Structures are given as structure tokens and as C-alpha cells.
Coordinates of C-alpha atoms in Angstrom, one line a residue:
X1 CA 30.3 -20.2 14.5
X2 CA 32.9 -22.1 16.2
X3 CA 31.9 -26.0 17.4
X4 CA 33.7 -28.8 18.5
X5 CA 30.9 -31.2 16.9
X6 CA 31.8 -33.9 14.6
X7 CA 30.1 -33.6 11.3
X8 CA 29.5 -36.1 8.7
X9 CA 28.6 -35.7 5.0
X10 CA 26.9 -38.1 3.7
X11 CA 24.3 -40.6 5.1
X12 CA 25.3 -43.9 3.2
X13 CA 27.0 -46.7 4.6
X14 CA 30.3 -45.4 5.7
X15 CA 28.7 -41.8 7.0
X16 CA 26.4 -44.0 8.9
X17 CA 29.1 -45.9 10.6
X18 CA 31.3 -42.8 11.1
X19 CA 28.5 -40.7 13.0
X20 CA 27.6 -43.8 15.2
X21 CA 31.2 -44.5 16.0
X22 CA 31.8 -40.7 16.8
X23 CA 28.3 -40.6 19.0
X24 CA 29.3 -43.7 20.7
X25 CA 33.1 -42.1 21.5
X26 CA 31.1 -39.1 23.1
X27 CA 31.0 -36.8 20.5
X28 CA 28.5 -34.4 19.6
X29 CA 27.5 -35.4 15.9
X30 CA 25.3 -33.9 13.3
X31 CA 24.8 -35.9 9.9
X32 CA 24.2 -33.9 6.6
X33 CA 22.3 -35.8 4.1
X34 CA 20.5 -34.2 1.0
X35 CA 18.1 -37.2 0.5
X36 CA 15.3 -37.4 2.6
X37 CA 16.5 -41.0 3.9
X38 CA 19.8 -42.1 4.8
X39 CA 21.4 -45.1 3.2
X40 CA 19.2 -44.8 -0.2
X41 CA 22.0 -46.8 -1.9
X42 CA 22.2 -49.7 0.7
X43 CA 18.3 -50.6 -0.6
X44 CA 19.7 -51.5 -3.7
X45 CA 22.6 -53.3 -2.6
X46 CA 22.8 -57.1 -3.1
X47 CA 19.4 -57.0 -5.3
X48 CA 17.7 -55.3 -2.3
X49 CA 18.8 -57.8 0.0
X50 CA 22.6 -56.2 1.2
X51 CA 25.3 -58.4 0.9
X52 CA 26.8 -56.3 4.1
X53 CA 30.2 -58.4 4.3
X54 CA 31.9 -61.1 3.7
X55 CA 32.8 -63.7 6.6
X56 CA 36.5 -64.0 5.3
X57 CA 40.0 -63.3 7.0
X58 CA 42.1 -60.5 6.6
X59 CA 44.4 -61.5 4.1
X60 CA 41.5 -62.6 1.7
X61 CA 39.7 -59.4 2.6
X62 CA 43.1 -57.6 1.4
X63 CA 43.3 -59.8 -1.8
X64 CA 39.5 -58.9 -2.8
X65 CA 40.3 -55.1 -2.7
X66 CA 41.5 -54.3 -6.5
X67 CA 43.3 -51.2 -5.7
X68 CA 45.6 -49.9 -2.8
X69 CA 44.6 -52.9 -0.6
X70 CA 47.5 -52.1 1.7
X71 CA 46.1 -48.9 2.8
X72 CA 43.2 -50.8 4.6
X73 CA 45.1 -53.1 6.5
X74 CA 45.1 -50.9 9.7
X75 CA 41.4 -50.4 9.0
X76 CA 40.8 -54.2 8.5
X77 CA 42.5 -55.1 11.5
X78 CA 40.6 -52.7 13.8
X79 CA 36.8 -53.4 12.2
X80 CA 36.9 -56.4 10.1
X81 CA 34.1 -58.7 9.1
X82 CA 34.0 -60.4 12.4
X83 CA 33.3 -56.7 14.0
X84 CA 31.0 -55.7 11.3
X85 CA 29.1 -58.7 11.9
X86 CA 29.0 -58.3 16.2
X87 CA 28.2 -54.5 15.5
X88 CA 24.6 -55.4 13.2
X89 CA 24.3 -58.2 15.8
X90 CA 24.5 -56.2 18.6
X91 CA 21.7 -53.8 16.8
X92 CA 19.2 -56.5 16.9
X93 CA 19.9 -57.6 12.9
X94 CA 20.2 -61.5 12.7
X95 CA 22.4 -62.5 9.8
X96 CA 23.2 -65.5 7.8
X97 CA 25.9 -66.6 5.9
X98 CA 25.8 -68.1 2.3
X99 CA 27.9 -69.5 -0.5
X100 CA 31.0 -67.6 -0.8
X101 CA 30.8 -66.3 2.8
X102 CA 28.5 -63.5 1.8
X103 CA 26.7 -62.0 4.8
X104 CA 23.3 -61.3 4.6
X105 CA 20.4 -60.0 6.9
X106 CA 18.3 -63.3 8.0
X107 CA 15.3 -61.6 6.7
X108 CA 16.5 -60.7 3.1
X109 CA 15.8 -57.1 3.4
X110 CA 18.0 -54.4 3.0
X111 CA 15.7 -51.9 4.5
X112 CA 16.3 -53.9 8.0
X113 CA 20.0 -52.7 7.8
X114 CA 19.3 -49.3 7.0
X115 CA 16.8 -49.3 9.8
X116 CA 19.1 -50.8 12.3
X117 CA 21.8 -47.9 11.5
X118 CA 18.9 -45.4 11.4
X119 CA 17.6 -46.4 14.8
X120 CA 21.0 -46.5 16.5
X121 CA 21.6 -42.9 15.4
X122 CA 18.4 -41.8 16.5
X123 CA 19.4 -43.8 20.3
X124 CA 22.6 -41.8 20.2
X125 CA 21.0 -38.6 19.5
X126 CA 23.0 -37.6 16.3
X127 CA 21.6 -34.9 14.5
X128 CA 20.0 -35.5 11.1
X129 CA 20.0 -32.5 8.9
X130 CA 18.8 -32.5 5.4
X131 CA 21.8 -30.7 3.7
X132 CA 24.6 -30.9 1.9
X133 CA 28.5 -29.5 2.3
X134 CA 29.0 -27.0 -0.7
X135 CA 32.6 -25.7 0.4
X136 CA 35.7 -26.1 2.3
X137 CA 38.3 -23.6 3.6
X138 CA 41.6 -24.6 4.1
X139 CA 44.4 -22.6 5.8
X140 CA 48.2 -23.5 6.7
X141 CA 47.1 -27.0 6.4
X142 CA 43.9 -27.1 8.6
X143 CA 40.0 -27.2 7.8
X144 CA 39.0 -23.7 8.8
X145 CA 35.6 -23.2 7.6
X146 CA 32.7 -25.2 6.2
X147 CA 29.5 -24.1 4.0
X148 CA 26.4 -26.0 3.2
X149 CA 23.5 -25.9 0.7
X150 CA 21.2 -24.7 3.3
X151 CA 23.2 -21.7 4.2
X152 CA 25.0 -23.0 7.3
X153 CA 28.4 -22.2 8.1
X154 CA 31.0 -23.9 10.4
X155 CA 34.2 -21.9 11.2
X156 CA 37.0 -22.1 13.7
X157 CA 38.3 -25.6 13.6
X158 CA 35.6 -27.7 12.3
X159 CA 35.8 -31.6 12.3
X160 CA 34.0 -33.0 9.1
X161 CA 34.1 -36.6 7.7
X162 CA 33.4 -36.4 4.0
X163 CA 31.5 -39.6 3.0
X164 CA 29.6 -38.2 0.2
X165 CA 30.3 -41.5 -1.8
X166 CA 31.5 -42.2 -5.4
X167 CA 30.0 -40.9 -8.8
X168 CA 27.9 -44.5 -9.4
X169 CA 24.1 -44.5 -9.1
X170 CA 23.9 -40.7 -9.2
X171 CA 20.0 -41.1 -8.7
X172 CA 20.9 -42.4 -5.2
X173 CA 22.4 -39.0 -4.3
X174 CA 26.2 -39.9 -5.0
X175 CA 26.7 -37.0 -7.4
X176 CA 30.7 -36.9 -7.2
X177 CA 30.6 -33.6 -5.0
X178 CA 33.2 -35.2 -2.8
X179 CA 35.6 -35.0 -5.2
X180 CA 35.4 -31.5 -6.1
X181 CA 35.7 -30.8 -2.2
X182 CA 38.7 -32.9 -1.8
X183 CA 40.3 -31.0 -4.4
X184 CA 39.4 -27.7 -3.0
X185 CA 41.2 -29.0 0.0
X186 CA 44.6 -30.0 -1.7
X187 CA 43.9 -33.5 -2.8
X188 CA 44.5 -35.1 -5.9
X189 CA 42.0 -37.1 -7.2
X190 CA 43.1 -40.5 -9.2
X191 CA 40.6 -40.5 -12.6
X192 CA 37.5 -42.2 -11.8
X193 CA 35.6 -44.9 -13.7
X194 CA 32.7 -46.8 -13.0
X195 CA 33.8 -50.7 -11.5
X196 CA 31.5 -53.7 -11.2
X197 CA 29.9 -52.6 -14.4
X198 CA 27.7 -54.7 -17.1
X199 CA 29.7 -55.1 -20.4
X200 CA 28.3 -54.1 -23.6
X201 CA 28.4 -56.0 -27.1
X202 CA 27.5 -55.7 -30.6
X203 CA 27.4 -59.3 -31.2
X204 CA 23.7 -60.0 -31.9
X205 CA 23.7 -63.6 -30.0
X206 CA 23.4 -61.4 -26.5
X207 CA 20.0 -60.2 -28.0
X208 CA 19.0 -63.3 -29.1
X209 CA 19.7 -65.0 -25.4
X210 CA 18.5 -62.1 -23.5
X211 CA 17.6 -63.0 -20.0
X212 CA 19.4 -66.3 -20.3
X213 CA 21.2 -66.9 -17.0
X214 CA 24.0 -69.2 -16.7
X215 CA 25.6 -70.8 -13.5
X216 CA 28.7 -72.7 -13.0
X217 CA 30.3 -71.4 -16.1
X218 CA 33.6 -70.1 -16.6
X219 CA 34.3 -66.6 -18.0
X220 CA 37.9 -65.7 -19.5
X221 CA 38.7 -61.9 -20.5
X222 CA 41.4 -61.7 -23.1
X223 CA 42.7 -57.9 -23.9
X224 CA 43.7 -56.9 -27.5
X225 CA 47.0 -58.6 -27.2
X226 CA 45.8 -61.9 -26.3
X227 CA 46.6 -61.7 -22.5
X228 CA 44.1 -63.1 -20.1
X229 CA 42.7 -60.4 -17.4
X230 CA 40.4 -62.2 -15.7
X231 CA 39.5 -65.8 -15.4
X232 CA 36.6 -67.1 -13.1
X233 CA 33.8 -69.5 -12.6
X234 CA 30.3 -68.4 -11.6
X235 CA 27.2 -66.8 -13.2
X236 CA 26.3 -64.6 -16.0
X237 CA 23.7 -63.1 -17.9
X238 CA 22.9 -62.3 -20.9
X239 CA 21.0 -59.0 -21.7
X240 CA 20.1 -57.2 -24.7
X241 CA 23.3 -55.2 -24.6
X242 CA 25.7 -57.8 -23.8
X243 CA 26.7 -59.4 -20.7
X244 CA 25.8 -58.6 -16.7
X245 CA 25.9 -60.8 -13.5
X246 CA 28.3 -61.6 -10.7
X247 CA 31.0 -62.9 -13.1
X248 CA 31.1 -59.8 -15.6
X249 CA 30.7 -57.3 -13.1
X250 CA 34.1 -58.7 -11.0
X251 CA 35.6 -58.8 -14.6
X252 CA 34.8 -54.9 -15.6
X253 CA 37.0 -54.4 -12.6
X254 CA 40.1 -55.6 -14.6
X255 CA 39.3 -53.8 -18.0
X256 CA 40.1 -50.5 -19.2
X257 CA 39.2 -49.4 -22.4
X258 CA 40.9 -46.4 -22.7
X259 CA 44.0 -49.0 -23.0
X260 CA 42.7 -52.1 -24.8
X261 CA 39.8 -53.8 -26.6
X262 CA 38.5 -56.8 -25.0
X263 CA 37.2 -60.3 -26.0
X264 CA 34.7 -62.5 -23.6
X265 CA 35.3 -66.3 -23.7
X266 CA 32.7 -68.4 -22.2
X267 CA 33.5 -72.1 -21.3
X268 CA 30.1 -73.6 -20.9
X269 CA 31.2 -77.2 -19.3
X270 CA 34.2 -76.0 -17.4
X271 CA 33.9 -79.2 -15.6
X272 CA 34.5 -81.5 -18.5
X273 CA 37.8 -81.0 -20.6
X274 CA 37.8 -81.0 -24.3
X275 CA 38.2 -84.9 -24.6
X276 CA 35.7 -85.8 -22.4
X277 CA 33.1 -83.3 -23.5
X278 CA 33.4 -84.6 -26.9
X279 CA 32.9 -88.1 -25.8
X280 CA 29.9 -87.1 -24.5
X281 CA 28.6 -85.5 -27.6
X282 CA 29.5 -88.7 -29.2
X283 CA 27.3 -90.5 -26.8
X284 CA 24.3 -88.1 -27.1
X285 CA 24.2 -87.8 -30.6
X286 CA 23.9 -92.0 -30.9
X287 CA 21.5 -92.2 -28.7
X288 CA 19.4 -89.2 -30.3
X289 CA 20.7 -90.4 -33.8
X290 CA 17.2 -89.9 -35.4
X291 CA 16.3 -86.9 -33.6
X292 CA 16.2 -83.1 -34.9
X293 CA 19.3 -81.5 -33.9
X294 CA 17.4 -79.0 -31.9
X295 CA 16.2 -81.5 -29.4
X296 CA 19.6 -82.9 -29.3
X297 CA 21.4 -79.5 -28.5
X298 CA 18.5 -78.9 -25.9
X299 CA 20.3 -81.7 -23.9
X300 CA 23.3 -79.5 -23.7
X301 CA 22.7 -76.0 -23.7
X302 CA 19.5 -74.0 -22.6
X303 CA 16.5 -73.7 -25.0
X304 CA 17.2 -70.1 -25.7
X305 CA 21.0 -70.6 -26.5
X306 CA 20.3 -73.7 -29.0
X307 CA 19.8 -71.5 -32.2
X308 CA 22.7 -69.6 -31.5
X309 CA 24.8 -72.6 -30.7
X310 CA 23.8 -74.5 -33.8
X311 CA 24.3 -71.2 -36.2
X312 CA 27.9 -71.1 -34.2
X313 CA 28.6 -75.0 -35.2
X314 CA 27.0 -74.5 -38.7
X315 CA 24.5 -77.3 -37.6
X316 CA 21.1 -76.8 -39.1
X317 CA 18.5 -77.3 -36.6
X318 CA 16.1 -79.0 -38.8
X319 CA 18.5 -81.6 -39.7
X320 CA 18.7 -85.3 -38.4
X321 CA 21.6 -86.0 -35.6
X322 CA 22.8 -88.8 -37.8
X323 CA 23.6 -86.2 -40.4
X324 CA 25.8 -84.1 -38.2
X325 CA 29.6 -84.5 -39.8
X326 CA 33.0 -84.4 -37.5
X327 CA 33.5 -81.0 -38.6
X328 CA 30.4 -79.8 -36.9
X329 CA 30.5 -81.6 -33.9
X330 CA 34.1 -80.1 -33.6
X331 CA 32.8 -76.5 -34.2
X332 CA 30.0 -77.2 -31.5
X333 CA 32.7 -78.6 -29.1
X334 CA 34.9 -75.5 -29.9
X335 CA 31.7 -73.2 -29.1
X336 CA 30.7 -75.1 -26.1
X337 CA 34.5 -74.6 -24.7
X338 CA 35.4 -71.5 -26.0
X339 CA 32.2 -69.3 -27.0
X340 CA 33.6 -65.7 -27.8
X341 CA 32.0 -62.4 -27.7
X342 CA 33.7 -59.2 -28.6
X343 CA 33.1 -56.3 -26.0
X344 CA 32.7 -52.9 -26.9
X345 CA 32.7 -51.2 -23.7
X346 CA 31.2 -50.7 -20.3
X347 CA 27.8 -49.7 -19.5
X348 CA 27.6 -46.0 -18.2
X349 CA 28.8 -44.4 -15.1
X350 CA 25.1 -44.5 -13.6
X351 CA 25.2 -48.1 -13.9
X352 CA 28.3 -49.1 -12.0
X353 CA 28.1 -50.7 -8.7
X354 CA 30.9 -48.7 -7.4
X355 CA 33.3 -45.9 -8.4
X356 CA 37.2 -46.7 -9.3
X357 CA 39.3 -43.8 -8.4
X358 CA 39.1 -41.1 -6.2
X359 CA 41.4 -39.3 -3.3
X360 CA 44.5 -40.6 -3.7
X361 CA 45.6 -42.9 -0.6
X362 CA 49.2 -41.5 -0.2
X363 CA 47.3 -38.2 1.1
X364 CA 45.3 -39.8 3.7
X365 CA 46.4 -41.5 7.2
X366 CA 45.3 -45.0 6.9
X367 CA 45.0 -45.5 10.8
X368 CA 42.6 -42.7 11.1
X369 CA 41.8 -41.7 7.5
X370 CA 42.4 -37.8 8.4
X371 CA 43.8 -35.8 5.8
X372 CA 47.7 -34.9 5.3
X373 CA 46.5 -31.8 3.7
X374 CA 44.0 -30.6 5.8
X375 CA 44.0 -31.3 9.7
X376 CA 40.3 -32.1 10.9
X377 CA 39.5 -33.2 7.4
X378 CA 38.6 -37.0 7.3
X379 CA 37.7 -39.6 4.4
X380 CA 35.7 -42.8 4.5
X381 CA 34.1 -44.9 2.1
X382 CA 34.2 -44.9 -1.9
X383 CA 35.1 -41.5 -2.0
X384 CA 38.7 -42.9 -1.4
X385 CA 40.7 -44.8 -4.5
X386 CA 39.8 -47.8 -3.0
X387 CA 37.4 -50.7 -4.2
X388 CA 36.8 -54.4 -4.4
X389 CA 35.1 -57.2 -6.0
X390 CA 31.4 -58.3 -5.4
X391 CA 30.4 -60.3 -2.3
X392 CA 30.2 -57.6 0.6
X393 CA 33.8 -56.6 0.1
X394 CA 32.8 -52.6 -0.8
X395 CA 30.5 -52.3 2.1
X396 CA 33.2 -53.8 4.3
X397 CA 35.4 -50.9 2.9
X398 CA 32.7 -48.8 4.3
X399 CA 32.2 -50.0 7.6
X400 CA 36.0 -50.4 8.4
X401 CA 37.1 -46.7 7.0
X402 CA 33.7 -45.1 8.4
X403 CA 34.8 -46.8 11.5
X404 CA 38.5 -45.5 12.1
X405 CA 37.6 -41.9 10.6
X406 CA 34.6 -41.6 13.1
X407 CA 37.0 -42.5 15.8
X408 CA 39.8 -40.4 14.8
X409 CA 37.3 -37.5 14.5
X410 CA 35.7 -37.7 18.0
X411 CA 39.3 -37.8 19.4
X412 CA 40.1 -34.7 17.0
X413 CA 37.0 -33.0 18.1
X414 CA 37.6 -33.6 22.0
X415 CA 41.2 -31.6 21.7
X416 CA 40.1 -28.8 19.8

């Protein structure tokens, strides 16, 4: 059937924003989502709290986008963090800003963010249809047909916003179908891999310290040539397989295991230089001279890290502090300032927060998110070859591209 409806494939953050924006612009909208509920992936973002944006300026926002940040200038200018916060507050959602300018719902409930979007979709009479797009037809540079799993067929000059997500967290519905559909429409897909993903290590120390969370440490990642590819302070977590936590997720975005091997280096005391830390060790050891080394080291690092740190320094735990030799103290100092862990690889794509790679942005209009290969086809969200750090930046990309695509799709539908 011939239609001037705007079809949106994908009920995630970008898809819901596109649907709401197009409906507010006056277009009849059909949102196709194969899951029973919309926003399924959003429920698990920010550890269930939904870090929905970062309250920063445009230049900092661009700087937090790891690939193709310049492509987003126009989208961020039109709908940036300030507009995102105003949008959600307009839906009755109270917000709060925390450390690092991370913005969360005041309730700390991701479900409240999804509910706000869902009820706005209902208010705008967006048709929610449990279905998925399975095929596209393109002729003479224009989208001419869409088929769906449920047997639906849209012919003529349909308008479609493809917002099906990447390939991470497939249990939430992000199966990677969108890449195949974009390729059918003639788009080049840059290689995809997991980004913002935990890291694996064969070092048994990680398992020994499983569950230990460190704050205010510095993490450096060096490649096989010794070049530092990442250096930042923050939080990390030891796990049975290796390392996780905000610092590690951000670091992973700078690592490509097909090109290089990597070593993680942790500075447990970044606020102290080596000379100052050594002076502290001397004072602590003098004050605890008759105690067991295990007790003395417990004043420097968390209890679960004591055996590991002692082993690295070659210090017997049952020895007395006054028996610690100078070379052992120097080894302890080196371990505290440069605790190295070999990284063997990243965790599977299924555990990645976002997907790196996707629809090549050179084939998409940055103002409208419309395909340059097929008029009437628009893209939004993780499907595009843009991704950012943790801290609300990836959801902001979803809101900004969803807004741009929804607005332009409504205009395209009105002019069919």
C-alpha cells in the first residue's frame, strides 16, 4: 500500500526519540519493535539507573565521541544535552546531575525514563506494532518498498527511520539486522566490534582479587610497542576473567586486538609521586616495625589485595616489618605505582555496552540523517559508525540523531 506514514524500526532510545519527534511534527507514525516492550536495553544502562546524558558543552561532547565526532556537529547543535534535559523534564521526569556531569533520573530508576517516553508515544497516538523490518527495496536512489516479519508490505515511496541498534547485548533485541538492511540499500558497513567492554587477562591475580573495586586509581594501557594508548583516573573492578569498571570500559574503546597486544598498568596511589610514597612507606614501616607484614600492607591496600601485593614485592606475609629489606620495599613501591596486568583480549560482543563501527557516515546527510544512497531512508543511534565514552554520551548520540532523523522524516513524508 502507498503511505505517507513515517515508519520507525526499533523501539530503543533513538527509535523512540525519532518517533516522538516525527509525531510532534504532525506525521502519522508507526513504530515497529519486535520485543514485547520498548526500551528494553535502556533498563540495564547505568546499572539500572539510566545515565541519560552528560551536562557538558558541545565541544566536550564532540571530544567524547571516539569516531567520526565531526559528523555529529549539526545534530548536537540542534539537540544537545540542554535540549535533552528540557525534553525529559517536559515529560514530567525530574533529573539530577552527579559527578562527571552525568545526568540521571532523580528516582535512580531507568524504568522511569522508559515510561516517560512510552506515555509520550501513547499521547501522540504513535502506533506500536510488534514486528521487525526484514527487507528493503531501493530503485533509482530511492526507497521503494519495505517488508516486515509479520507480513506487512509498504510500497511506493515509504519513509523509514532505521534505528535497530548495534550488535551488543543481543538479548535486548539488538541482533545486528540493521547492518544487513543498510547494506541492502547500498551502504558500506565499517567493521563492527564491541566497544566499552570488559577486558580479559590470564594473570591469576585478577581471580585472587575478584570483586575488589578500586576508586581514584590511574589506569594506563600500553600497546605491544610500549605506546600509551589510554591514561585516566577513576574506578575499576577485578573480576574472575580480568578487569571491568568505568575506567576499563573507556580504555577498551582505544584497543584493537587484531592490531596489537596490550598491558594494563595500575597506579594505586596516583596522588603521590614515588619519592613521597616511599617516604610514607618508611614512616609506616617504622611505626609498625614489630607487626606482621600482612597487617602493615593492610594499611596500604584493601585486604583482598594484600597477598597479591606481597607476592609482587617478594615479601613474606608472616615476616615482621622490621625484616623487610630495602630491595623489597623498592619492589613494593614499584608494584603500587605500576601494577602490570597482561591483557589477552576483550569480552564477547554480547557484553559490550555499544558497538563500534556500522553505517559509514560519509553516506549519510549529517543534518537530516537521511541516506545518500536511498531517499526516504534515515538512520539513528548505534547503527551509525559513531560511538562515545561512558558517561551518558552514547545515549546523547541516540537522542540527537533520533531527533534529527525524526524531524527530517516527517518533512519527507509530508512532501511525498
